[in-house]
Amino acid sequence: MTGADSFWWYITLEGGSEQEEALSSLADLSGGIGSEEHEGSGKIRLRIYYRTSHDLGYWLELLNHVLESFPGISVVDMGKIENRQWHTEWKEAFPPLPVGEKFVVLAPWHRGSEPNDRIPLYIYPGSAFGTGYHESTQIALTLLERHMKPHWNIADIGTGSGILFIGAIRLGAGKVYARDLDPAVLNEVLNNMELNGIYKEEVDLKEGNLLQGFDHTVNLLIANIIIEPLMSMIPDVPHALCDGGIAIFSGLLTKEKDTFIETLNKAGLKIIDELERNDWWGVAVTKK
């Protein structure tokens, strides 16, 4: 173990007892690799652990951005803690997970335990969003398997871990374009591609801010990110879709549904499918 691995950053959140699910979601949305919950006096505190690959300020900024969608939850403590066998303990938090009708998401140390009737997606749980264990990623994968057709060209915007385009490739996608604003994410994507036997030449993987500078048309566009960037991207989506193309959006809370539908209508997009899981909602749309 290197000196950099000898401790973990932590940030502690506090919310009401009714916000337990939201607190758990925040651990995944902010790139946490483990968490511990404590309850008392009508409040819940969740200590989220983060890797030392970034400084504490990076994780705090990321978490504060996500917290904007979760009123009533606040940061109450932060710091570092000496490593206590998290290199083995945190692995237990990522068992094989069936998603939808076709996929099973597995961390690489579970290779060999795949059900025969499901398509394995090997994802290393790192700091990039999209381990497969969050409801919004499960919604996106389920809508993907429902609507994608073999040989379709795919755009995965805000790719995170790469799990969505890896799933698309496993379903027979043609050309794949993947974009993420964070250049640090791209190495994690390459690692996950290697885990799944996908060569880097098979994917047009680049740093990119949503659809800025994206001059391709695709059959299917996927974006699993929070509402603000999704809504800013919506006006550009029809231009990125070919005739009959479909866009899948996830990362949305059910309480944000009406606002998002209004934005879709203004952009000339109509809903063809939608899915809810706990407090999360995702939608598949096409051009009117």
Coordinates of N, CA, C and O in Angstrom, one line a residue, residues 33-34 88-99 103-115 118 120-125 131-134 138 163:
I33 N -16.9 5.9 -2.2 CA -16.6 4.4 -2.4 C -17.0 3.6 -1.1 O -16.8 2.4 -1.1
G34 N -17.7 4.3 -0.2 CA -18.2 3.6 0.9 C -18.9 4.6 1.8 O -18.6 5.8 1.7
T88 N -10.5 -4.1 1.3 CA -11.3 -5.3 1.2 C -12.8 -5.1 1.6 O -13.7 -5.6 1.0
E89 N -13.0 -4.2 2.7 CA -14.3 -4.0 3.2 C -15.2 -3.4 2.1 O -16.4 -3.8 2.0
W90 N -14.7 -2.4 1.4 CA -15.6 -1.7 0.4 C -16.0 -2.6 -0.7 O -17.0 -2.3 -1.4
K91 N -15.2 -3.6 -1.0 CA -15.6 -4.5 -2.1 C -16.9 -5.2 -1.8 O -17.6 -5.6 -2.7
E92 N -17.2 -5.5 -0.5 CA -18.4 -6.2 -0.2 C -19.7 -5.4 -0.5 O -20.8 -5.9 -0.5
A93 N -19.5 -4.0 -0.8 CA -20.6 -3.2 -1.1 C -21.0 -3.3 -2.5 O -22.0 -2.6 -3.0
F94 N -20.3 -4.1 -3.3 CA -20.6 -4.2 -4.8 C -20.8 -5.6 -5.2 O -20.0 -6.2 -6.0
P95 N -21.9 -6.3 -4.7 CA -22.2 -7.7 -5.2 C -22.7 -7.6 -6.6 O -23.1 -6.6 -7.1
P96 N -22.7 -8.8 -7.3 CA -23.3 -8.8 -8.7 C -24.7 -8.3 -8.6 O -25.5 -8.7 -7.7
L97 N -25.1 -7.5 -9.6 CA -26.4 -6.8 -9.6 C -27.2 -7.0 -10.9 O -26.8 -6.4 -11.9
P98 N -28.2 -7.8 -10.9 CA -29.0 -7.9 -12.2 C -29.7 -6.5 -12.4 O -30.3 -5.9 -11.5
V99 N -29.7 -6.1 -13.7 CA -30.4 -4.8 -14.1 C -31.3 -5.1 -15.3 O -30.8 -5.7 -16.3
F103 N -29.1 -7.5 -18.3 CA -27.8 -7.2 -17.8 C -27.5 -7.7 -16.4 O -28.5 -7.9 -15.6
V104 N -26.3 -7.9 -16.1 CA -25.8 -8.0 -14.7 C -24.6 -7.2 -14.6 O -23.6 -7.4 -15.4
V105 N -24.5 -6.3 -13.6 CA -23.3 -5.5 -13.4 C -22.5 -6.2 -12.3 O -22.9 -6.6 -11.3
L106 N -21.2 -6.3 -12.7 CA -20.2 -7.0 -11.8 C -19.0 -6.2 -11.6 O -18.4 -5.7 -12.6
A107 N -18.5 -6.1 -10.4 CA -17.1 -5.6 -10.2 C -16.2 -6.7 -10.6 O -16.6 -7.9 -10.7
P108 N -15.0 -6.3 -11.1 CA -14.1 -7.3 -11.7 C -13.7 -8.5 -10.8 O -13.5 -9.6 -11.3
W109 N -13.8 -8.3 -9.5 CA -13.4 -9.4 -8.6 C -14.5 -10.5 -8.5 O -14.4 -11.5 -7.9
H110 N -15.7 -10.2 -9.1 CA -16.8 -11.2 -9.2 C -16.8 -11.9 -10.6 O -17.8 -12.6 -10.8
R111 N -15.8 -11.7 -11.4 CA -15.8 -12.4 -12.7 C -15.8 -13.9 -12.4 O -15.1 -14.4 -11.6
G112 N -16.6 -14.6 -13.2 CA -16.8 -16.0 -13.0 C -18.1 -16.4 -12.3 O -18.5 -17.5 -12.3
S113 N -18.8 -15.4 -11.8 CA -20.1 -15.7 -11.1 C -21.3 -15.1 -11.9 O -22.3 -14.9 -11.3
E114 N -21.1 -14.9 -13.2 CA -22.1 -14.4 -14.0 C -23.3 -15.4 -14.2 O -23.0 -16.5 -14.6
P115 N -24.5 -14.9 -14.1 CA -25.6 -15.8 -14.6 C -25.5 -16.1 -16.1 O -25.2 -15.2 -16.8
R118 N -27.7 -13.7 -18.6 CA -27.5 -12.2 -18.6 C -26.2 -11.8 -19.2 O -25.2 -12.5 -19.2
P120 N -23.0 -9.7 -19.0 CA -22.2 -9.1 -17.9 C -21.6 -7.8 -18.3 O -21.1 -7.6 -19.5
L121 N -21.7 -6.8 -17.4 CA -21.0 -5.5 -17.6 C -20.0 -5.4 -16.4 O -20.4 -5.3 -15.3
Y122 N -18.7 -5.4 -16.7 CA -17.7 -5.4 -15.7 C -17.3 -3.9 -15.5 O -16.8 -3.3 -16.4
I123 N -17.6 -3.4 -14.3 CA -17.3 -2.0 -14.0 C -16.5 -1.9 -12.7 O -17.0 -2.5 -11.6
Y124 N -15.4 -1.3 -12.7 CA -14.6 -1.1 -11.5 C -15.2 0.1 -10.7 O -15.2 1.2 -11.3
P125 N -15.6 0.0 -9.5 CA -16.2 1.1 -8.7 C -15.1 2.1 -8.4 O -14.4 1.9 -7.4
T131 N -21.6 3.3 -11.4 CA -21.2 2.0 -11.0 C -22.3 1.0 -11.4 O -22.0 -0.2 -11.5
G132 N -23.5 1.4 -11.6 CA -24.6 0.5 -11.9 C -25.5 0.3 -10.7 O -26.6 -0.2 -10.8
Y133 N -25.0 0.7 -9.5 CA -25.7 0.5 -8.3 C -26.6 1.6 -7.9 O -27.4 1.5 -6.9
H134 N -26.6 2.7 -8.7 CA -27.6 3.8 -8.4 C -28.8 3.7 -9.3 O -28.7 3.2 -10.5
Q138 N -29.5 2.4 -13.3 CA -30.3 1.2 -13.6 C -31.5 1.6 -14.5 O -31.8 0.8 -15.4
I163 N -20.4 2.8 -18.4 CA -21.2 1.7 -18.3 C -22.3 1.6 -19.4 O -22.7 0.6 -19.9

